[in-house]
Short mmCIF file of C-alpha atoms in Angstrom, two decimals:
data_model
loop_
_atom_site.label_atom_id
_atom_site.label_comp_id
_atom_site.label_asym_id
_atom_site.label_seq_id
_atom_site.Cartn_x
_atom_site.Cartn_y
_atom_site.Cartn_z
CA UNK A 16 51.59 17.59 -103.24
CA UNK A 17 48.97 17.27 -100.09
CA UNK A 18 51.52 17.12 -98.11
CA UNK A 19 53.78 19.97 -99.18
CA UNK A 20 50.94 22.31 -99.54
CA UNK A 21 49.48 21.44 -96.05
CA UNK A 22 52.95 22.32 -94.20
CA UNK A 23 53.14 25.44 -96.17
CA UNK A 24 49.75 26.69 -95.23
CA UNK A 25 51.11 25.77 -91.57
CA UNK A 26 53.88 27.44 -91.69
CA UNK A 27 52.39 30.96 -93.41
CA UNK A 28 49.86 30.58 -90.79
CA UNK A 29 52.89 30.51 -88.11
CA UNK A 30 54.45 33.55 -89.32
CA UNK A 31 51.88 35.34 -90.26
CA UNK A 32 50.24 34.66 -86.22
CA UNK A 33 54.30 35.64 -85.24
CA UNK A 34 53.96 39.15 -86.95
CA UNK A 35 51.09 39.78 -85.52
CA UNK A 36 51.77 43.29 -84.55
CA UNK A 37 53.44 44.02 -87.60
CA UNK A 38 50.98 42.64 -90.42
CA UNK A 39 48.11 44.09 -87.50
CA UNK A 40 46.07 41.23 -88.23
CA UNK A 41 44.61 39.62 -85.01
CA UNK A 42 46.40 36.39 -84.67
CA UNK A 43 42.63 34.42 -84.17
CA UNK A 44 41.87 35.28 -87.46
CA UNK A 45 44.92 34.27 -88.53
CA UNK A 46 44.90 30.75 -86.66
CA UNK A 47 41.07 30.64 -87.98
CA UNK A 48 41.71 30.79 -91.41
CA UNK A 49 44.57 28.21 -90.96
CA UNK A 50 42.94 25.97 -88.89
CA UNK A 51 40.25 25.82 -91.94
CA UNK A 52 42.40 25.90 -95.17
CA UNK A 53 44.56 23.18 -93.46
CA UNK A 54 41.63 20.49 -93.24
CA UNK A 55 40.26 22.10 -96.83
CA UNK A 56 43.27 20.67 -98.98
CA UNK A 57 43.32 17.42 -96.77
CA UNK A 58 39.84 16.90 -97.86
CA UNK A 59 40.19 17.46 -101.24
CA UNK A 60 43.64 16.00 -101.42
CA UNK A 61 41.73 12.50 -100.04
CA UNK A 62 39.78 10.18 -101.85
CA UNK A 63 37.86 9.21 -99.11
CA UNK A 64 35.46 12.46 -98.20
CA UNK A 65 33.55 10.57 -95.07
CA UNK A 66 36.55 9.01 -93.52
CA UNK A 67 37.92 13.09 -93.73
CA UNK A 68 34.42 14.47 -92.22
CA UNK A 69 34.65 11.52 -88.55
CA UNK A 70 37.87 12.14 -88.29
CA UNK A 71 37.10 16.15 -87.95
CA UNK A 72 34.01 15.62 -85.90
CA UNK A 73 36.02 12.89 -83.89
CA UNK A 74 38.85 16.37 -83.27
CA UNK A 75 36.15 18.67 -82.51
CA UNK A 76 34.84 16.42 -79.96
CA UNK A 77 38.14 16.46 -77.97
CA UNK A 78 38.88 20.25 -78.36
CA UNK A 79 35.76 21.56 -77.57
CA UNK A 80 36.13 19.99 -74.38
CA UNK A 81 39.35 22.09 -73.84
CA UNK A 82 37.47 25.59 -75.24
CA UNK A 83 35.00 24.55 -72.46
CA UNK A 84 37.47 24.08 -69.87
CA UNK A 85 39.08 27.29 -70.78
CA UNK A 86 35.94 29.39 -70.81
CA UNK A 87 34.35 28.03 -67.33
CA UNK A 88 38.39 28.79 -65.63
CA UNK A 89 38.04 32.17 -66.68
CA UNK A 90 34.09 32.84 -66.17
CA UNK A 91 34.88 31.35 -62.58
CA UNK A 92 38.42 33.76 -62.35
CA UNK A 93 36.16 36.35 -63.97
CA UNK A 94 33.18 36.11 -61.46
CA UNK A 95 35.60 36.23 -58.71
CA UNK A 96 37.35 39.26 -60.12
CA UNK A 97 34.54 41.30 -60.16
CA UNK A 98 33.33 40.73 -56.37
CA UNK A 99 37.26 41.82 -55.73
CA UNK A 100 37.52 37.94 -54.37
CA UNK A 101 41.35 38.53 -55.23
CA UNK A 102 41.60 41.74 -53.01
CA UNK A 103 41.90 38.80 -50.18
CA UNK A 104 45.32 37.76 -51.08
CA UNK A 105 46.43 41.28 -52.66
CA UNK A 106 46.26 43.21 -49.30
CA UNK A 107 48.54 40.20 -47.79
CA UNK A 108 51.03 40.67 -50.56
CA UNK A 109 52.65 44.20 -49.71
CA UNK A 110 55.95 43.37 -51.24
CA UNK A 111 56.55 46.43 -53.53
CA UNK A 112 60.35 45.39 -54.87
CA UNK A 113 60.22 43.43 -58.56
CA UNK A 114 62.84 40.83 -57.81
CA UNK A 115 60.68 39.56 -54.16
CA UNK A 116 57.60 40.00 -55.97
CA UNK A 117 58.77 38.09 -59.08
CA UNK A 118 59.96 35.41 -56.94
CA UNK A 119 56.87 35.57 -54.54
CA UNK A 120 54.74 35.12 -57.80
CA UNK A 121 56.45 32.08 -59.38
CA UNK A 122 56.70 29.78 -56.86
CA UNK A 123 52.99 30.51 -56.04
CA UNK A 124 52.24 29.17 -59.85
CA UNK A 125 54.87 26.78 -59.50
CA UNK A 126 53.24 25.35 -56.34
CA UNK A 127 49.40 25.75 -57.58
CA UNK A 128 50.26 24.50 -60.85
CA UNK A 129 50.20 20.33 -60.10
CA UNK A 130 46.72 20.82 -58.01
CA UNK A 131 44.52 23.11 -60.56
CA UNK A 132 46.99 22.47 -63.55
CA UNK A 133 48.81 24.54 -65.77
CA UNK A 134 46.25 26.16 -67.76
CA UNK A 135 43.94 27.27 -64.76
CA UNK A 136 47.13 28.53 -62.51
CA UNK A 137 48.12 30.68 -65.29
CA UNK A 138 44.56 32.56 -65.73
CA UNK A 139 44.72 32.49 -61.81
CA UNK A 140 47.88 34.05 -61.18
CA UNK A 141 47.61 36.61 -64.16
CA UNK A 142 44.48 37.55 -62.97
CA UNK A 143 46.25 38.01 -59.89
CA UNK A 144 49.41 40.07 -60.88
CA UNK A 145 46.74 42.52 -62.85
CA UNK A 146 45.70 43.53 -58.96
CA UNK A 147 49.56 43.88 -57.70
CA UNK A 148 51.01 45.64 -60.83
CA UNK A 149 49.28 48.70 -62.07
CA UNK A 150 51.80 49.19 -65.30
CA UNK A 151 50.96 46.67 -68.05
CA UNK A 152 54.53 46.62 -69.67
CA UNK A 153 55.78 45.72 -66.02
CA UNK A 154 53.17 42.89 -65.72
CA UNK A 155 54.37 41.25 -68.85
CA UNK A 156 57.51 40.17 -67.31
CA UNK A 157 55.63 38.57 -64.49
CA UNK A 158 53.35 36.54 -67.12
CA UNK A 159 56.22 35.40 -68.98
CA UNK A 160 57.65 34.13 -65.95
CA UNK A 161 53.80 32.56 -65.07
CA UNK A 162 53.81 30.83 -67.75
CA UNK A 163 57.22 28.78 -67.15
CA UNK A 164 56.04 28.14 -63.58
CA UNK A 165 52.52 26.82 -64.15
CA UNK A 166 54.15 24.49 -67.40
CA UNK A 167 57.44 23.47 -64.78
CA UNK A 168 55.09 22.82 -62.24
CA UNK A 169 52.24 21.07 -64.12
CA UNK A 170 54.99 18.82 -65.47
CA UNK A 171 55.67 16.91 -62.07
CA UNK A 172 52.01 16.37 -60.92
CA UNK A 173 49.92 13.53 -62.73
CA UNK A 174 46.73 16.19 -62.87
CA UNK A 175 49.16 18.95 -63.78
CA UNK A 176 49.45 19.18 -67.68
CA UNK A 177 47.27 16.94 -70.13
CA UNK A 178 50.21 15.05 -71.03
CA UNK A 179 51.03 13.74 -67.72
CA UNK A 180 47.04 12.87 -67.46
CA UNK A 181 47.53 11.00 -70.68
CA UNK A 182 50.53 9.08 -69.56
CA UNK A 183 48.78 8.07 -66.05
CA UNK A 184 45.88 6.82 -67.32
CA UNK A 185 47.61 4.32 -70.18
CA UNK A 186 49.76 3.66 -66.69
CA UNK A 187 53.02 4.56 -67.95
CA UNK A 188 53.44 6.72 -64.81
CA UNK A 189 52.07 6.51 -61.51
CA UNK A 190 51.17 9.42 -59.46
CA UNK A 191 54.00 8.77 -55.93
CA UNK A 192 56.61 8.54 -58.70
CA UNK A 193 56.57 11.13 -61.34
CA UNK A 194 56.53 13.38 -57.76
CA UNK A 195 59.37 12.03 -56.51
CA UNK A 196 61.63 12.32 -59.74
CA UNK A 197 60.13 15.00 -61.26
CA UNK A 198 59.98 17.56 -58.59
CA UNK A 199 63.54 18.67 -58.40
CA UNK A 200 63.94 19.06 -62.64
CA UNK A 201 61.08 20.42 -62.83
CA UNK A 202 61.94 23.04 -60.15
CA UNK A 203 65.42 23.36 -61.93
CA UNK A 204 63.48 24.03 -65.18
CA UNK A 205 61.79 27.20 -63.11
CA UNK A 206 64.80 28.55 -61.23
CA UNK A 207 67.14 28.50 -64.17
CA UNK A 208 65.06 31.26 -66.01
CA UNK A 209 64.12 33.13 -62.72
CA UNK A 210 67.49 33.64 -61.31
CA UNK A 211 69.11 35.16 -64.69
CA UNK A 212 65.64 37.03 -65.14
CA UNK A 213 66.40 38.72 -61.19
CA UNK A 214 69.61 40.07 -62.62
CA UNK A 215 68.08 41.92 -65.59
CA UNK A 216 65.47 43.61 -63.70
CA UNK A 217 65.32 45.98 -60.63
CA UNK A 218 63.14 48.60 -58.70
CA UNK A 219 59.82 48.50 -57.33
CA UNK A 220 56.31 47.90 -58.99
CA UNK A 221 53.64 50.31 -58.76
CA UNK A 222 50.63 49.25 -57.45
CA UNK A 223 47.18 49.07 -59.36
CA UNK A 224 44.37 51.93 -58.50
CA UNK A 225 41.93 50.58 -57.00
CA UNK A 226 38.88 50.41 -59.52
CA UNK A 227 36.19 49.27 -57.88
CA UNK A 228 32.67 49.64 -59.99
CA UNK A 229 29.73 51.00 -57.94
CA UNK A 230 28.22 47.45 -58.14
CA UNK A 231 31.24 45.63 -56.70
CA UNK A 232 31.53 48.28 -53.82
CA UNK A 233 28.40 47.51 -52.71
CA UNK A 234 29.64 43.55 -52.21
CA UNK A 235 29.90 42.55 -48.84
CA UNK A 236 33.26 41.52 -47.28
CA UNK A 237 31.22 38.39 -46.52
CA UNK A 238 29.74 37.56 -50.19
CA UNK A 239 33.56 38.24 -51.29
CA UNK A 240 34.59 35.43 -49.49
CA UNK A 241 31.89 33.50 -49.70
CA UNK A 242 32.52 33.95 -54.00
CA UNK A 243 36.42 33.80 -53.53
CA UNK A 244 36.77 30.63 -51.56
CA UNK A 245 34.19 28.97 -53.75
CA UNK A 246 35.65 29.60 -56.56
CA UNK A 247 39.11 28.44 -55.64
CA UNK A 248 37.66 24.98 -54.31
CA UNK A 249 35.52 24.74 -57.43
CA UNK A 250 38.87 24.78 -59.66
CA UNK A 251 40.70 22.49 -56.85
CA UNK A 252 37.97 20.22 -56.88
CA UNK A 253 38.10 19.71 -61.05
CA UNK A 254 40.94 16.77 -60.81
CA UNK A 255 39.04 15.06 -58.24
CA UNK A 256 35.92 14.83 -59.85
CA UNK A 257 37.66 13.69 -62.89
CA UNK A 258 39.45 11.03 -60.74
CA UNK A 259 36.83 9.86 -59.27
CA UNK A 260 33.86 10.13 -62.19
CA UNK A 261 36.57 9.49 -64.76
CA UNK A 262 34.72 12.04 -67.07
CA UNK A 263 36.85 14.48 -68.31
CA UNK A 264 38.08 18.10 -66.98
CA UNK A 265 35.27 20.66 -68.83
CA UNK A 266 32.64 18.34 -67.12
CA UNK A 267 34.09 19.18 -63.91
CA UNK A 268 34.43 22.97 -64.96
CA UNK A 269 30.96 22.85 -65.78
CA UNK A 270 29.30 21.83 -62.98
CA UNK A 271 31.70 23.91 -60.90
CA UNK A 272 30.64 27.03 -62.55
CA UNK A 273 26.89 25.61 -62.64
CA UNK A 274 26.66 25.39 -58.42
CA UNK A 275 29.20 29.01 -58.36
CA UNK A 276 26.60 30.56 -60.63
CA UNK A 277 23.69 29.71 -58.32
CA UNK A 278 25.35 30.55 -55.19
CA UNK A 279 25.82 34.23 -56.70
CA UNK A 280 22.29 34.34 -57.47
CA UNK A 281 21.27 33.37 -54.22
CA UNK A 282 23.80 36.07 -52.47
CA UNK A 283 22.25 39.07 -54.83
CA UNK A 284 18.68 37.90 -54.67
CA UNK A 285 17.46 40.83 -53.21
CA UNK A 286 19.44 43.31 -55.13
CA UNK A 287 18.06 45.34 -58.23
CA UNK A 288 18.67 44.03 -61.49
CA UNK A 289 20.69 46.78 -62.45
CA UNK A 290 23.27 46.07 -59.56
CA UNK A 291 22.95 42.28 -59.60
CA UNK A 292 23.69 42.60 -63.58
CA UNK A 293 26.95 43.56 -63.05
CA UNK A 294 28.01 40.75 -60.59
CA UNK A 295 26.50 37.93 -62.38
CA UNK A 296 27.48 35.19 -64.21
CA UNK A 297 26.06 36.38 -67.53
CA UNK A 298 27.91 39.96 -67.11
CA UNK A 299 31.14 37.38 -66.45
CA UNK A 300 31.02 35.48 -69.55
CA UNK A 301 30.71 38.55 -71.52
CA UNK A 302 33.99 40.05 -70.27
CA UNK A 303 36.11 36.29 -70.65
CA UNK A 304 38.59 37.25 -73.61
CA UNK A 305 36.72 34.94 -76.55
CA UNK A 306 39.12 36.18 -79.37
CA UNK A 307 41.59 33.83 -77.31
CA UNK A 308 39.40 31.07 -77.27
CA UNK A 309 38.93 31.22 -81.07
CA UNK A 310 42.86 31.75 -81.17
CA UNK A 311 43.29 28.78 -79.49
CA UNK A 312 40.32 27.23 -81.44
CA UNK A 313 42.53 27.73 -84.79
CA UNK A 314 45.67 26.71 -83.30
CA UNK A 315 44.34 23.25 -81.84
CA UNK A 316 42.60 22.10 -85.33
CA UNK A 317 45.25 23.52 -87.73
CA UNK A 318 47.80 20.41 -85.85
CA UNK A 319 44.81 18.37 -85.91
CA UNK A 320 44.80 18.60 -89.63
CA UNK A 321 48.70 17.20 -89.04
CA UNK A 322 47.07 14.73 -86.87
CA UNK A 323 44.98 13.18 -88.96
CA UNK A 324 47.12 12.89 -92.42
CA UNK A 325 49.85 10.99 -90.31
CA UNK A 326 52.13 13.61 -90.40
CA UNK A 327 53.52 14.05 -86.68
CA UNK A 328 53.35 10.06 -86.83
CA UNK A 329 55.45 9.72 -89.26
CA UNK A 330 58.05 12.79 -87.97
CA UNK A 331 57.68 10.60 -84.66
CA UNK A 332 58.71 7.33 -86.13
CA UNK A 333 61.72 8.88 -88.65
CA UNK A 334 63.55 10.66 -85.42
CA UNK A 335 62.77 7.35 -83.66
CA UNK A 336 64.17 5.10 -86.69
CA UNK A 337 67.18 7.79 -87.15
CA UNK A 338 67.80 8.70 -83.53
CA UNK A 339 68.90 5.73 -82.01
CA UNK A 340 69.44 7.50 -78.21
CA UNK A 341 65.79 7.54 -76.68
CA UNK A 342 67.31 10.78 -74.35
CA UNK A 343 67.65 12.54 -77.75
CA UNK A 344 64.40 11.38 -79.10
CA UNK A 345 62.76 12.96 -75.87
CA UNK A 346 64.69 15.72 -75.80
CA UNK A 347 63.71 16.28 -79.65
CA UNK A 348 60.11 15.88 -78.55
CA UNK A 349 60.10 18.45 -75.75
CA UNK A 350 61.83 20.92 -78.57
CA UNK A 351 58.95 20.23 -81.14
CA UNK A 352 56.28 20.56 -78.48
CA UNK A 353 57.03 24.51 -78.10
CA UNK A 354 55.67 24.26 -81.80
CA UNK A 355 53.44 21.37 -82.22
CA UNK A 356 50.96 20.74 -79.27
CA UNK A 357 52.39 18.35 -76.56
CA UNK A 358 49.61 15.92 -77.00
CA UNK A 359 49.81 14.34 -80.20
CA UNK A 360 53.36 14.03 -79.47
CA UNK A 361 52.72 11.79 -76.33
CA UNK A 362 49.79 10.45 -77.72
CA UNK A 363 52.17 9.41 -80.93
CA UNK A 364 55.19 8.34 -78.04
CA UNK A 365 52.51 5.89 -76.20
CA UNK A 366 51.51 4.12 -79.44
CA UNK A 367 55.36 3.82 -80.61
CA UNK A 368 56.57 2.31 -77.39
CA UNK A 369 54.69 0.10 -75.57
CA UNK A 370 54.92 -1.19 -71.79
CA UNK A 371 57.10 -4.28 -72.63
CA UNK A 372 59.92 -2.01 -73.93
CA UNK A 373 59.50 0.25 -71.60
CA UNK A 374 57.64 -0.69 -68.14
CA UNK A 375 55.64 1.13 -65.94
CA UNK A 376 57.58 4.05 -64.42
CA UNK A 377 60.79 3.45 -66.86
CA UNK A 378 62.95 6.69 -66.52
CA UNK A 379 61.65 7.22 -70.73
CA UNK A 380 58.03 7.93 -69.69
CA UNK A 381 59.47 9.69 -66.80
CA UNK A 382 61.95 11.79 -69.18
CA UNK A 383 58.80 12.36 -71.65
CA UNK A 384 56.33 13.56 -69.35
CA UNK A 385 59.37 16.27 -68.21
CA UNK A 386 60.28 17.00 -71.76
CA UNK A 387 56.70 17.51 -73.19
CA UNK A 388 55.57 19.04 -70.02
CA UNK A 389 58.25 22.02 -70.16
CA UNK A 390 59.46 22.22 -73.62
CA UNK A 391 55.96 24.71 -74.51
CA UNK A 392 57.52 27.18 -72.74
CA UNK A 393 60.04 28.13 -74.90
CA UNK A 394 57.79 29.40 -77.58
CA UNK A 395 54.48 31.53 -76.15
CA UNK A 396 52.17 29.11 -78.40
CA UNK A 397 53.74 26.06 -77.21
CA UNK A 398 51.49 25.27 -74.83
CA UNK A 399 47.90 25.91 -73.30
CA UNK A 400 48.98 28.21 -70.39
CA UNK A 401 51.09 30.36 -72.91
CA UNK A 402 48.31 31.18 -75.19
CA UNK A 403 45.87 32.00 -72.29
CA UNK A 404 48.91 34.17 -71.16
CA UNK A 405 49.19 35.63 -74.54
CA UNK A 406 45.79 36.53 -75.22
CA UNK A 407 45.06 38.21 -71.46
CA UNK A 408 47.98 40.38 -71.29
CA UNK A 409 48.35 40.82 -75.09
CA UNK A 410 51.73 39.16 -75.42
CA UNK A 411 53.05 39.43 -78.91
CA UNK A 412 54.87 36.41 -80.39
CA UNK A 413 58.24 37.79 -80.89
CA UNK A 414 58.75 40.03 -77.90
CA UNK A 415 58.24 36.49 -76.11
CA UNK A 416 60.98 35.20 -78.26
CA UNK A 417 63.38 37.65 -77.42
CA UNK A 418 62.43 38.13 -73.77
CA UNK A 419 61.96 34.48 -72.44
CA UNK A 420 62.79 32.00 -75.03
CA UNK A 421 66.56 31.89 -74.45
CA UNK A 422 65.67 31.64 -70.64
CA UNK A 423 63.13 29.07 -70.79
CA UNK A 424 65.34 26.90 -73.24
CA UNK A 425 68.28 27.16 -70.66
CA UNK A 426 65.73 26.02 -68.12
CA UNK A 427 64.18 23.41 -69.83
CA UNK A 428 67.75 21.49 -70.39
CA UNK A 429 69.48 22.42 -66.96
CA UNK A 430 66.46 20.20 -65.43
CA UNK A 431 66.93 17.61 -68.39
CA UNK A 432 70.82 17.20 -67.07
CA UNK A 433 69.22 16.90 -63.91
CA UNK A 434 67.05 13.64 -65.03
CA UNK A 435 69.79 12.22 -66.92
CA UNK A 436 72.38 12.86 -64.04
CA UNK A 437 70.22 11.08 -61.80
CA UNK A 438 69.70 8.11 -64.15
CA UNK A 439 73.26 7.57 -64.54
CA UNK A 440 74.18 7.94 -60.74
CA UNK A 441 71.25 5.49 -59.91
CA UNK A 442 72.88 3.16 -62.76
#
């Protein structure tokens, strides 16, 4: 009965976060109230109250570091915004026609994705499009695109999506080889979706106004670099202060936005508060789009609720008992994960198969890490970058579906006949 009710609550929660714009309930309130009532009837469903109360606290402990990660990325993308730090690459981009600027756009995120990951490249890059495209319905496109980049590009890079972290550090992968075969799917996985996508659209894009604030015209070009180029290395730096302090991503945001936040204070020192208000860190945080921190908040403990009652375990083990192919079983992963988050899924894959059955760098960790990596795209809440995407360009569950499902899915299995074309010709 636990059980039952639990996926139904899920599944309301789904639909009801789907029709957002129809219902015109905000979808974090929605995934809020989920997230709760999901964990409410497991508690009271369990016998064992305490057991129910670690294994919450033991969630809350992992997600919050996420939350973190994703406020410091976009109080750093913020704080750079508002000294026009992005006007620097802007002014070099002066292609004006959709289809150039569209391609220009996502091989940037495809490219940026593996060093700052996905999540980060897509708050980047979006951030960026808002200074090249003035009309908001035009710049959707260009997110949905964003968001299949960053995830195809984050899905050949061992620092590029939390899954492929996951599966280098229980050394099922190692960094030289998931490169090598992973690169040309992945980049499959991208194309697919941006070729058909340059047939449907054409013209040119009209630039934004320039809307500078009083404060930020009074920023020096030298302070804007000085912000811009900090910024940047701050988020470049974040996977190698997790590889070499082995302390995980927010801890690295942290700091980062810790030493950006006194160099600003030390650049406006001798301005009046009034003007060094509006280009400080404290004026940043209060513009970072918290509704889709809470949305992802929600999202992240309602299948942590899953988590915990053994229910993706046990979805994992029946398609592994009842799929015999290990292609189809990954394949069938990378579908669920535009649904479920990718991480229980390889967290659930890693304690299913171990390293005897399948050795370091075996084409099925290879195949998983692709699978899991790109499969989020399909759905806009399938993965981390989508729902950053969705909440800072207000992208509405189903006009994601009709626009780029279709073309993600079509992308996502051209560059899994790619791995499985390449496994049979090296067999």
């Amino acid at each position: 009965m636990m059980t039952i009710l639990l996926i139904g609550i899920f599944i309301v929660g789904y639909i009801c976060i789907a029709l957002e714009h129809t219902i015109n309930i905000n979808k974090a309130a929605t995934a809020l109230v989920t997230g709760v009532l999901c964990w409410v009837v497991y508690i009271l469903g369990t016998e064992d109250k305490e057991m129910v109360s670690e294994q919450l606290t033991d969630h809350l402990g992992e997600l919050s570091g996420i939350l973190f990660f994703l406020m410091g990325a976009m109080t750093i993308v913020e704080l750079i915004d508002v000294h026009n730090g992005f006007e620097i690459i802007t002014r070099r981009i002066t292609q004006k026609n959709k289809v150039n600027l569209l391609w220009i756009i996502s091989f940037i995120a495809f490219l940026l994705s593996p060093a700052l990951d996905n999540l980060t490249t897509t708050i980047v890059m979006i951030s960026l499009v808002r200074k090249l495209i003035g009309e908001p319905r035009e710049r959707l496109l260009f997110a949905g695109m964003i968001v299949i980049a960053s995830n195809a590009g984050g899905a050949w890079s061992p620092i590029g999506d939390v899954t492929t972290t996951m599966l280098w550090i229980g050394k099922q992968i190692t960094a030289g080889n998931i490169i090598k075969q992973l690169f040309l799917p992945s980049l499959v996985s991208m194309l697919v979706p941006l070729i058909i996508l340059s047939f449907q659209i054409k013209g040119v894009v009209k630039r934004s106004e320039e809307d500078k604030t009083e404060q930020a015209m009074m920023v020096s070009r030298r302070t804007q670099y000085i912000v811009f180029f900090s910024g940047i290395f701050i988020l470049l730096l974040v996977p190698v202060f997790k590889t070499l302090t082995h302390l995980p991503p927010y801890m690295g945001i942290l700091i980062g936005l810790g030493i950006l936040w006194i160099i600003t204070e030390i650049l406006h020192g001798d301005k009046d508060e009034e003007d060094k208000h509006f280009l400080s860190v404290t004026y940043a945080l209060r513009k970072i789009d918290t509704p889709s921190i809470l949305f992802f908040l929600g999202i992240l403990i309602s299948i942590a609720a899953l988590q915990s009652t053994g229910l993706l375990a046990e979805l994992a083990a029946w398609m592994t008992e009842h799929v015999k192919n290990p292609h189809t079983v990954v394949i069938a992963f990378g579908l669920l994960s535009s649904i479920i988050d990718n991480v229980p899924l390889v967290a659930a894959s890693q304690g299913m198969y171990s390293l005897a059955q399948f050795p370091t760098d075996h084409q099925f960790w290879e195949f998983l890490a692709y699978c899991t990596g790109t499969g989020g795209s399909i759905l806009i809440i399938g993965s981390a970058a989508g729902v950053a995407a969705m909440g800072m360009e207000k992208i509405s569950f189903v006009w994601y579906l009709k626009r780029f499902s279709l073309l993600a899915l079509l992308g996502y299995f051209a560059g899994a006949g790619i791995i499985m074309l390449l496994y049979y010709l090296s067999n």
